[in-house]
Each structure stands twice: as structure tokens, then as C-alpha cells.
Coordinates of C-alpha atoms in Angstrom, one line a residue:
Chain A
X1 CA 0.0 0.0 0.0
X2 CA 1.4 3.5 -0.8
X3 CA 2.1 6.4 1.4
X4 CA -0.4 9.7 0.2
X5 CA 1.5 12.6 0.0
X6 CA -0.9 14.5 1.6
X7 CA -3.8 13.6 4.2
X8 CA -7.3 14.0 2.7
X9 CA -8.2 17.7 2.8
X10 CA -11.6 17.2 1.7
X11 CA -15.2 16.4 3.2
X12 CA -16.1 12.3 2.7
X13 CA -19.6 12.5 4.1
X14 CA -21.9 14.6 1.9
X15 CA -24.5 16.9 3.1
X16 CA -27.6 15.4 3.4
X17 CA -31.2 15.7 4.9
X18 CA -30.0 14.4 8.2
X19 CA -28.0 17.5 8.8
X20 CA -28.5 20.9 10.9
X21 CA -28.3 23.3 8.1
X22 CA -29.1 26.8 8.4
X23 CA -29.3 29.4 4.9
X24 CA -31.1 28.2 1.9
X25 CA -31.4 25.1 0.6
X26 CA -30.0 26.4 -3.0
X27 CA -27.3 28.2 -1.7
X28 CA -24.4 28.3 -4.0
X29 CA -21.6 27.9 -1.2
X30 CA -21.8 25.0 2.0
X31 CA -19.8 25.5 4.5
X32 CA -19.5 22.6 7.0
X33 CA -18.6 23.4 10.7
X34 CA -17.0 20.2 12.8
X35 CA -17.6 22.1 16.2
X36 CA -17.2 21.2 20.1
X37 CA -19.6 24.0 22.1
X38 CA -16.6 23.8 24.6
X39 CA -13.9 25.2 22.4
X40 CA -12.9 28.5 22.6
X41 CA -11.8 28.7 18.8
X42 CA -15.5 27.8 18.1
X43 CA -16.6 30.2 20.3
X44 CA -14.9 33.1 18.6
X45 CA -15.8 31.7 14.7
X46 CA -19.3 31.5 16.3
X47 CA -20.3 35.4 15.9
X48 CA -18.2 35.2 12.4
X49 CA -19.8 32.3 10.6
X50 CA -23.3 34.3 11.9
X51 CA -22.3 37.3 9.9
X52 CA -21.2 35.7 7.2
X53 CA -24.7 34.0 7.0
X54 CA -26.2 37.5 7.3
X55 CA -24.0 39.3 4.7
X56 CA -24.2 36.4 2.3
X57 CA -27.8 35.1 3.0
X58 CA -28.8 34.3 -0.3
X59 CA -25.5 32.4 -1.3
X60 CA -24.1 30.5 1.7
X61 CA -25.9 28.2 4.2
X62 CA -24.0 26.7 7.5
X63 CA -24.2 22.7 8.2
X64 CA -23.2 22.0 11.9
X65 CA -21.1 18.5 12.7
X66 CA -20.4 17.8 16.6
X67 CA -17.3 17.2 16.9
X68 CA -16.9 17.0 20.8
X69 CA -13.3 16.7 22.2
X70 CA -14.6 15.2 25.5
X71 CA -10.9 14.3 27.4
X72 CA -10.0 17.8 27.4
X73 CA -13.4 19.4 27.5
X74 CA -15.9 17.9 30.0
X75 CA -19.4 19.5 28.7
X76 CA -18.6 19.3 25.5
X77 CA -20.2 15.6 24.7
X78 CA -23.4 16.4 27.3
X79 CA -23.5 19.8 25.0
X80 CA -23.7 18.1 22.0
X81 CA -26.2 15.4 23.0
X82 CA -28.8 18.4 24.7
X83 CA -28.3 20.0 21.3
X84 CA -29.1 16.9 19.4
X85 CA -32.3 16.1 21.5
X86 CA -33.4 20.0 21.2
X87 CA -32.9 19.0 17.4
X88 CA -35.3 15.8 17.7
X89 CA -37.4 19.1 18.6
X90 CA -37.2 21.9 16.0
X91 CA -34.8 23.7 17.8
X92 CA -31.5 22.9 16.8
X93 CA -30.6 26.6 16.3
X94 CA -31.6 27.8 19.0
X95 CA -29.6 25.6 21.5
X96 CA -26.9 25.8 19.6
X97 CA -26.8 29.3 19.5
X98 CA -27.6 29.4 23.2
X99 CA -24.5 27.4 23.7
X100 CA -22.0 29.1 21.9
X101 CA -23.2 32.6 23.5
X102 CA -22.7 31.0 26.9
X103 CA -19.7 28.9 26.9
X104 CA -18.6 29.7 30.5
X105 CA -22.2 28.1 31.4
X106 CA -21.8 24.3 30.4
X107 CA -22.3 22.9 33.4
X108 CA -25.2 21.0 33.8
X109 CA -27.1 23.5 36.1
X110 CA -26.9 26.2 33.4
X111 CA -27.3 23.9 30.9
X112 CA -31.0 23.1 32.0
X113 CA -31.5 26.9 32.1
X114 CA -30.5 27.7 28.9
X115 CA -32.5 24.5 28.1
X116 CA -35.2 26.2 30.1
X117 CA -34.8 29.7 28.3
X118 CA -34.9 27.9 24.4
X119 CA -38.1 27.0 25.5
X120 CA -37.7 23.3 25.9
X121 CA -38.8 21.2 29.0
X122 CA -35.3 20.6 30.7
X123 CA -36.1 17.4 32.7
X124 CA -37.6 16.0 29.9
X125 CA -33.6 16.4 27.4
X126 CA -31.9 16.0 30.7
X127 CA -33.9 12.4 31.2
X128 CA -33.1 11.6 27.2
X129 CA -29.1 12.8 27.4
X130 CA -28.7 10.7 30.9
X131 CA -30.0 7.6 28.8
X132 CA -27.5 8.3 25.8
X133 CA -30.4 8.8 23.6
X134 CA -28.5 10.8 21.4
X135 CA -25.3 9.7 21.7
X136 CA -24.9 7.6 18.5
X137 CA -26.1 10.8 16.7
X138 CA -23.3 12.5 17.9
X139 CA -20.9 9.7 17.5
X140 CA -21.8 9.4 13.8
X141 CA -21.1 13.2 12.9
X142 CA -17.6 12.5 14.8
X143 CA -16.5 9.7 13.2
X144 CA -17.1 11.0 9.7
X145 CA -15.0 13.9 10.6
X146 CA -12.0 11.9 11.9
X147 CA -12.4 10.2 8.4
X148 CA -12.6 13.6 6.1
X149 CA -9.5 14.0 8.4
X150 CA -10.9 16.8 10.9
X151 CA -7.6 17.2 13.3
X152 CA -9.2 19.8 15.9
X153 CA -11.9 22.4 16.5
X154 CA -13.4 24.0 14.4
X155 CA -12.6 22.7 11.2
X156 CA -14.4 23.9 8.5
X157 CA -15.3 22.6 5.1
X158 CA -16.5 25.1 2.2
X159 CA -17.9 23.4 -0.7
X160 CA -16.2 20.4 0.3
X161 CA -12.6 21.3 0.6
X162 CA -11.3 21.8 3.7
X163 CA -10.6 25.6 4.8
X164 CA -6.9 26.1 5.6
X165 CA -7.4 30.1 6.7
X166 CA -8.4 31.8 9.9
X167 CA -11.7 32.4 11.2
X168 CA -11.9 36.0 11.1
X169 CA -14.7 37.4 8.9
X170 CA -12.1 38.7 6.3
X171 CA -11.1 35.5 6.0
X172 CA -14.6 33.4 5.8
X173 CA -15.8 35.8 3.9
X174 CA -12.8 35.4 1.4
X175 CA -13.1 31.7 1.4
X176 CA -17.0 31.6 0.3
X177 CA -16.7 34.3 -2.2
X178 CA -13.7 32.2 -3.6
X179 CA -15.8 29.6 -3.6
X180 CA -18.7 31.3 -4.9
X181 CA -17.0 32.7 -7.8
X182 CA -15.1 29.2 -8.9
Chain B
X1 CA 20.9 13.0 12.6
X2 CA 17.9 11.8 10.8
X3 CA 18.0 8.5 9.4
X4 CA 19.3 8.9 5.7
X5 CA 17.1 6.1 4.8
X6 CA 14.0 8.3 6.2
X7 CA 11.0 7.0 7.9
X8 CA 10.4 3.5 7.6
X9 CA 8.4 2.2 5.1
X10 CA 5.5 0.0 4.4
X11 CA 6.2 -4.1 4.2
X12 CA 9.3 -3.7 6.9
X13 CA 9.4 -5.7 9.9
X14 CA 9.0 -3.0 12.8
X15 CA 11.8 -2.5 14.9
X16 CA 11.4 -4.2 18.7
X17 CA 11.4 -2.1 21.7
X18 CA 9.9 -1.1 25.0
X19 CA 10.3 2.3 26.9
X20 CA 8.4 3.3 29.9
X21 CA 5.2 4.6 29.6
X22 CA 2.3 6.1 30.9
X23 CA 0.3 5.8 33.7
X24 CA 3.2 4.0 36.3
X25 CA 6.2 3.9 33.7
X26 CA 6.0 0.2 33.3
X27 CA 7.8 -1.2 30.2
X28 CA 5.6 -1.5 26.6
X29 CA 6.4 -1.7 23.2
X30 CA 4.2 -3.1 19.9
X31 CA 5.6 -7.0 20.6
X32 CA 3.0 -7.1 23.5
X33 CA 0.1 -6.6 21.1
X34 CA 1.1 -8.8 18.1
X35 CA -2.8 -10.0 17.1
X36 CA -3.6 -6.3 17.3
X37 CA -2.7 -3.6 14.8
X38 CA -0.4 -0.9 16.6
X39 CA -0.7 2.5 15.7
X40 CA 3.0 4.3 16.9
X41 CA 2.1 7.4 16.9
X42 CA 5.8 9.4 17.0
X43 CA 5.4 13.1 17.6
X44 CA 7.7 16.1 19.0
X45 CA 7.3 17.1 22.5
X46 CA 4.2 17.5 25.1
X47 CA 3.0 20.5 25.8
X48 CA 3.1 22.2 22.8
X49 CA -0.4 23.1 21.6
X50 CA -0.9 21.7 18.5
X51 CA 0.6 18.1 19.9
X52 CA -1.7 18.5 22.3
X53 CA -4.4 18.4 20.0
X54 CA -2.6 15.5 18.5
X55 CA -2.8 13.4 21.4
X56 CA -6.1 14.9 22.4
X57 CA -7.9 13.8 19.3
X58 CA -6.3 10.0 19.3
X59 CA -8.1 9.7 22.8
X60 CA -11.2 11.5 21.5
X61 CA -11.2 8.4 18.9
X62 CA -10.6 6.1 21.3
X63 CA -13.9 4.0 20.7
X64 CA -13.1 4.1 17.0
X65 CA -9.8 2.5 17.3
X66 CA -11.2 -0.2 20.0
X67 CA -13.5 -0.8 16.9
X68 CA -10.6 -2.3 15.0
X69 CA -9.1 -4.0 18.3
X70 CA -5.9 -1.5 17.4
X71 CA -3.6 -0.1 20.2
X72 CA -2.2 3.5 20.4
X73 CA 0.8 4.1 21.4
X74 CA 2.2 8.0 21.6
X75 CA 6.3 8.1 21.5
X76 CA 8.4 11.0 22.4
X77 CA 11.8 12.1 24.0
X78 CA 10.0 13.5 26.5
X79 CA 10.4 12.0 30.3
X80 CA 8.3 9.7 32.0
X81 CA 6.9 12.3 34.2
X82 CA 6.3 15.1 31.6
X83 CA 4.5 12.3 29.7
X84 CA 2.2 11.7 33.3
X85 CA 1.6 15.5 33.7
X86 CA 0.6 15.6 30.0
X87 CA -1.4 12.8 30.1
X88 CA -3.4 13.7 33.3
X89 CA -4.0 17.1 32.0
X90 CA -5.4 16.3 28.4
X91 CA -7.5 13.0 29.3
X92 CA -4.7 10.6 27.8
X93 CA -5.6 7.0 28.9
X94 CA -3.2 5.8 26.3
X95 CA 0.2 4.3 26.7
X96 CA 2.7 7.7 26.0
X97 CA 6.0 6.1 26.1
X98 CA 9.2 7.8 26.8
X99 CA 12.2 7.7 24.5
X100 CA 14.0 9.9 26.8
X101 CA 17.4 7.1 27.7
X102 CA 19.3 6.8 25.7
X103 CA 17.1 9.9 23.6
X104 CA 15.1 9.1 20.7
X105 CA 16.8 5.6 20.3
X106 CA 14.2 4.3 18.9
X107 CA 12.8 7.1 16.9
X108 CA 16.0 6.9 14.9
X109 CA 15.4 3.2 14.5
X110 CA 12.6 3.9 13.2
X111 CA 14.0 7.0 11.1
X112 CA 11.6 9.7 13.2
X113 CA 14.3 11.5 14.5
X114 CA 15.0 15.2 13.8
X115 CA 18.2 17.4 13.6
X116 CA 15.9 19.2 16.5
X117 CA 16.5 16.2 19.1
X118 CA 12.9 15.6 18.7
X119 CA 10.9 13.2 17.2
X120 CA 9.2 13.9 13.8
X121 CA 5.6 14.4 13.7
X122 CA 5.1 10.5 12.3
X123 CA 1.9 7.7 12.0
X124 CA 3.7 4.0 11.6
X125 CA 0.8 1.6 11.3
X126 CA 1.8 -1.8 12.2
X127 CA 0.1 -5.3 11.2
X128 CA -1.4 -8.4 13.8
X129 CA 2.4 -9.7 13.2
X130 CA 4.3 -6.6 13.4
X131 CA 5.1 -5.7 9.9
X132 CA 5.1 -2.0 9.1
X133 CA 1.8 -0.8 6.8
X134 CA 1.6 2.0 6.7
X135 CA 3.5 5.5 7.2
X136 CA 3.4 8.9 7.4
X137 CA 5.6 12.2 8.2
X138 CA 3.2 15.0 8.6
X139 CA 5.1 18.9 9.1
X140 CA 5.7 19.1 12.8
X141 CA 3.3 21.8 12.9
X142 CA 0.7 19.6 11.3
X143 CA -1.8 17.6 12.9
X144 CA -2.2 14.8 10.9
X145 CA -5.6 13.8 12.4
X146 CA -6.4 10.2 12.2
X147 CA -7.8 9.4 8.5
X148 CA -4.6 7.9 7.1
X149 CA -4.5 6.2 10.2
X150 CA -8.3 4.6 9.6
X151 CA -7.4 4.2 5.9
X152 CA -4.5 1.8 7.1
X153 CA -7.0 -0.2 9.4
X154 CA -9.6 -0.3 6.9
X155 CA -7.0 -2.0 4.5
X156 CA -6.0 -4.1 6.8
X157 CA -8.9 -5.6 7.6
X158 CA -10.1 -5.8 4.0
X159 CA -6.6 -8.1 3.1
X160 CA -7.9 -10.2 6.2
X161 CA -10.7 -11.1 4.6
X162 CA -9.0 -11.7 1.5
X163 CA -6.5 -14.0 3.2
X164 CA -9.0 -15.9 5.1
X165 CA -11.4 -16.2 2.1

């Protein structure tokens, strides 16, 4: 078997109906987000990736991957899982921009709060994320991103090839206009 | 002080070795899992952020390697107790093993070993009977995630089946 000279660099799982996707459906430019709601790099893409969305709402739509780190960060998984089961709900936006907008707030406490303040019925996620319910879910997204070669948080994909720049709105914004105009 | 013949390459017979490791510096090296595919995963130094994420990530995947029975093992020239410190502060339930004495003996061996006195950032993939795979040198400041890694494993298994059908 022969050595690659380079590691895949691009997205193996395709976008599909199974995803969180935000923008329009027939949006020229996807951009796929492999995120942990722990991770402070995530955290400071988060307000970024938003404006791109606003400035470019007609041509770029987000997808959202968990991709929860859990050794080093402790709520990440349990994050990912209460975001899942608000998804079983309609409200995977919501939690997940609840999540990123209070990162220092985790904890489960909090977490049932900001469960509370989405509008769901806490005791109700926190019974279905204590029994795992959504833990395959998140599993899945994670081990398709090991396999597309995701090495850390956040990794982004934009129209399938994997974003090497920084996460500054200069530079997303550069990335899906380049993308936009190939 | 690299190895002119560079980093070993596929259909080799890997190198024998132990070196304390992680968690109570007991002795380990790939002959203790021959029946398993080893992943030696060689990298610079602990500590530094992105090996960190390195590492990190390998644990994170933990339940996808026990998928194909293979064993991680992380190797630098780092010391048995940098390795523990590391280890305890990022998670790390795998085997780090320490090629601290004499340093990076068997990195060179293995041809991972940099004019730096570090280990190279490299992925040796070795078979149920220790034969070399697969490998890979990624930049050091690469992570080189784990999907050349799973590639490797996939393959593996696939000539398994061949073999036994």
C-alpha cells in the first residue's frame, strides 16, 4: 500500500437531509462546521460564521457537525447530545446558538437553564441525554470527521474542501466568495 | 541526525522495543500486542499546543480505534513524568512512552528523529504480526488527524478477509 502525500483535505460525508443546516437550501456555497460548544476557537468563529450568514444570505448556508473533544473538555459531549435532543425538537438553532453565546455556562445547572430559556422542557432532554439517547447521533457526525481528516476544533469545510485560513470574517468571507466565484 | 534512509516504510518488519510509559512507567512496546494492529504514533514534544491536539484527538477516537481491536501508542523524547503530567491534564488513557534514555533511540530506529532532538511528527501503522503498513511524516506543525491512520485499518482488515477467504 502506498504512502499519500498529503492527508485528505476534503469532506467524505456529503451533506444530506440528516443535517442541521441553516441558509437556503439552494445556496451556492456550504460550508461545513465540525464544532465542540466547549472550544474556545469555536466560540470566537461562532459570531463570524453568523455574519457571514447575514451578509451572504442568499448564497451561503452553514451545516453543523459535533465534533466534541470530551478528554479535554468535560461538557462538550453532554453539550452536544442536549443540542441533538433539542434538534429531535425543531430547535436545533436555538440551543446551539444558546450554547456558543454562553460557553462559560456548560455545566449542567446552566445547561438546564439555557435549556429552560430555548423553550424546551429541561427534565424531559436532561432524562433523554442521561439515557444516551443521542449519543450515537453524535458519534456518527464525529466519526465521519476523523475520516474527512478533521484534526481539531473548528474545522471547516466550504464546498467540500477543507478551509486552511483563519476564522476572522475577512477570512470566511474570502473563502466563500472564492468559492462562490469558482 | 535523521536517518538517511528516512521513515520506515511499508512491508518492513518493525523495529522491537519497549520504553516506559504512561500511567506507572512500566515497560511497553508493539511485541505485546502482536494480534492487534499498533498504531506508533511518533510526535515532538508535550505541551506544545498543537501536539496536544494531536494526542487529544487520538483519545477523543478512542472507541473508533477499539473498533478495529488497534492499540495507540504515543512516543516522544519526552520524560516519563512530563509524559504523566501531559497525560493527566489532556485525558490521555493511552500508553505515552518515553524515549528519553538513551534519547530518541528508537525514533532513529525507526527513522523519526530530527536534527531538533525531537521526534518527527510521524503515523507507523503496524500489522497483527508486526510488519510496518503504513506510514506517514506530517510537518511538525501539522496535525495529521487520524484518517490515514483509519485508511490503514480499513485496508488491513479488507486483506484479512482476503486472506481468510
Amino acid at each position: 500500500m502506498t504512502t499519500p502525500l498529503q492527508v485528505t483535505a476534503r469532506l467524505r460525508d456529503p451533506v444530506t437531509t440528516a443535517d442541521h443546516i441553516r441558509g437556503p437550501a439552494d445556496a451556492s456555497v456550504t460550508i461545513v462546521e465540525y464544532g465542540d460548544f466547549q472550544c474556545q476557537f469555536c466560540g470566537a468563529a461562532y459570531p463570524n460564521l453568523h455574519e457571514v450568514l447575514r451578509q451572504r444570505a442568499d448564497t451561503v448556508r452553514l451545516v453543523y457537525r459535533y465534533f466534541p473533544i470530551a478528554n479535554v473538555h468535560p461538557y462538550a459531549e453532554r453539550a452536544a447530545e442536549t443540542a441533538e435532543a433539542a434538534a429531535v425538537r425543531g430547535r436545533f438553532w436555538e440551543m446551539h446558538d444558546w450554547l456558543y453565546e454562553h460557553q462559560d455556562q456548560l455545566d449542567p445547572v446552566h445547561l438546564s437553564l439555557g435549556v429552560e430559556q430555548v423553550g424546551l422542557p429541561p427534565d424531559e432532554l436532561n432524562a433523554e441525554v442521561e439515557s444516551r439517547a443521542h449519543a450515537d447521533r453524535v458519534r456518527r457526525d464525529f466519526v465521519g470527521g476523523i475520516r474527512s481528516g478533521v484534526n481539531g476544533t473548528p474545522t471547516l469545510f466550504v464546498n467540500g474542501v477543507r478551509h486552511e485560513g483563519g476564522y476572522d470574517l475577512p477570512d470566511l468571507l474570502a473563502a466563500v466568495d472564492g468559492a462562490s466565484n469558482a | 541526525m535523521s536517518d538517511p534512509n528516512g521513515l520506515i516504510q511499508p512491508g518492513r518488519p518493525a523495529p522491537g522495543f519497549t520504553l516506559p510509559a504512561t500511567p506507572d512507567g512500566g515497560l511497553v512496546g508493539p511485541e505485546q500486542f502482536r494480534g492487534r494492529p499498533v498504531v506508533l504514533a511518533f510526535y515532538p514534544a508535550d505541551w506544545s499546543p498543537v501536539c496536544g491536539d494531536q494526542m487529544s484527538l487520538y483519545q477523543s477516537a478512542a472507541p473508533v480505534f477499539a473498533q478495529y481491536k488497534a492499540v495507540v501508542l504515543g512516543v516522544s523524547v519526552d520524560s516519563i513524568w512530563s509524559h504523566r503530567a501531559f497525560a493527566e491534564s489532556r485525558g490521555i488513557e493511552f500508553p505515552l512512552l518515553a524515549d528519553f534514555e538513551p534519547k530518541g533511540a528508537v525514533a532513529r530506529r525507526y527513522g523519526a528523529y530530527n536534527a531538533q532532538g525531537e521526534a518527527d511528527r510521524a503515523l507507523v501503522v503496524l500489522d497483527p504480526t508486526g510488519k510496518v503498513t503504513w506510514s506517514y511524516r506530517s510537518p511538525p506543525d501539522v496535525n495529521p488527524g487520524a484518517d490515514g491512520i483509519f485508511d490503514a485499518l480499513d485496508q488491513l482488515a479488507a486483506d484479512r478477509k482476503v486472506m481468510a477467504g
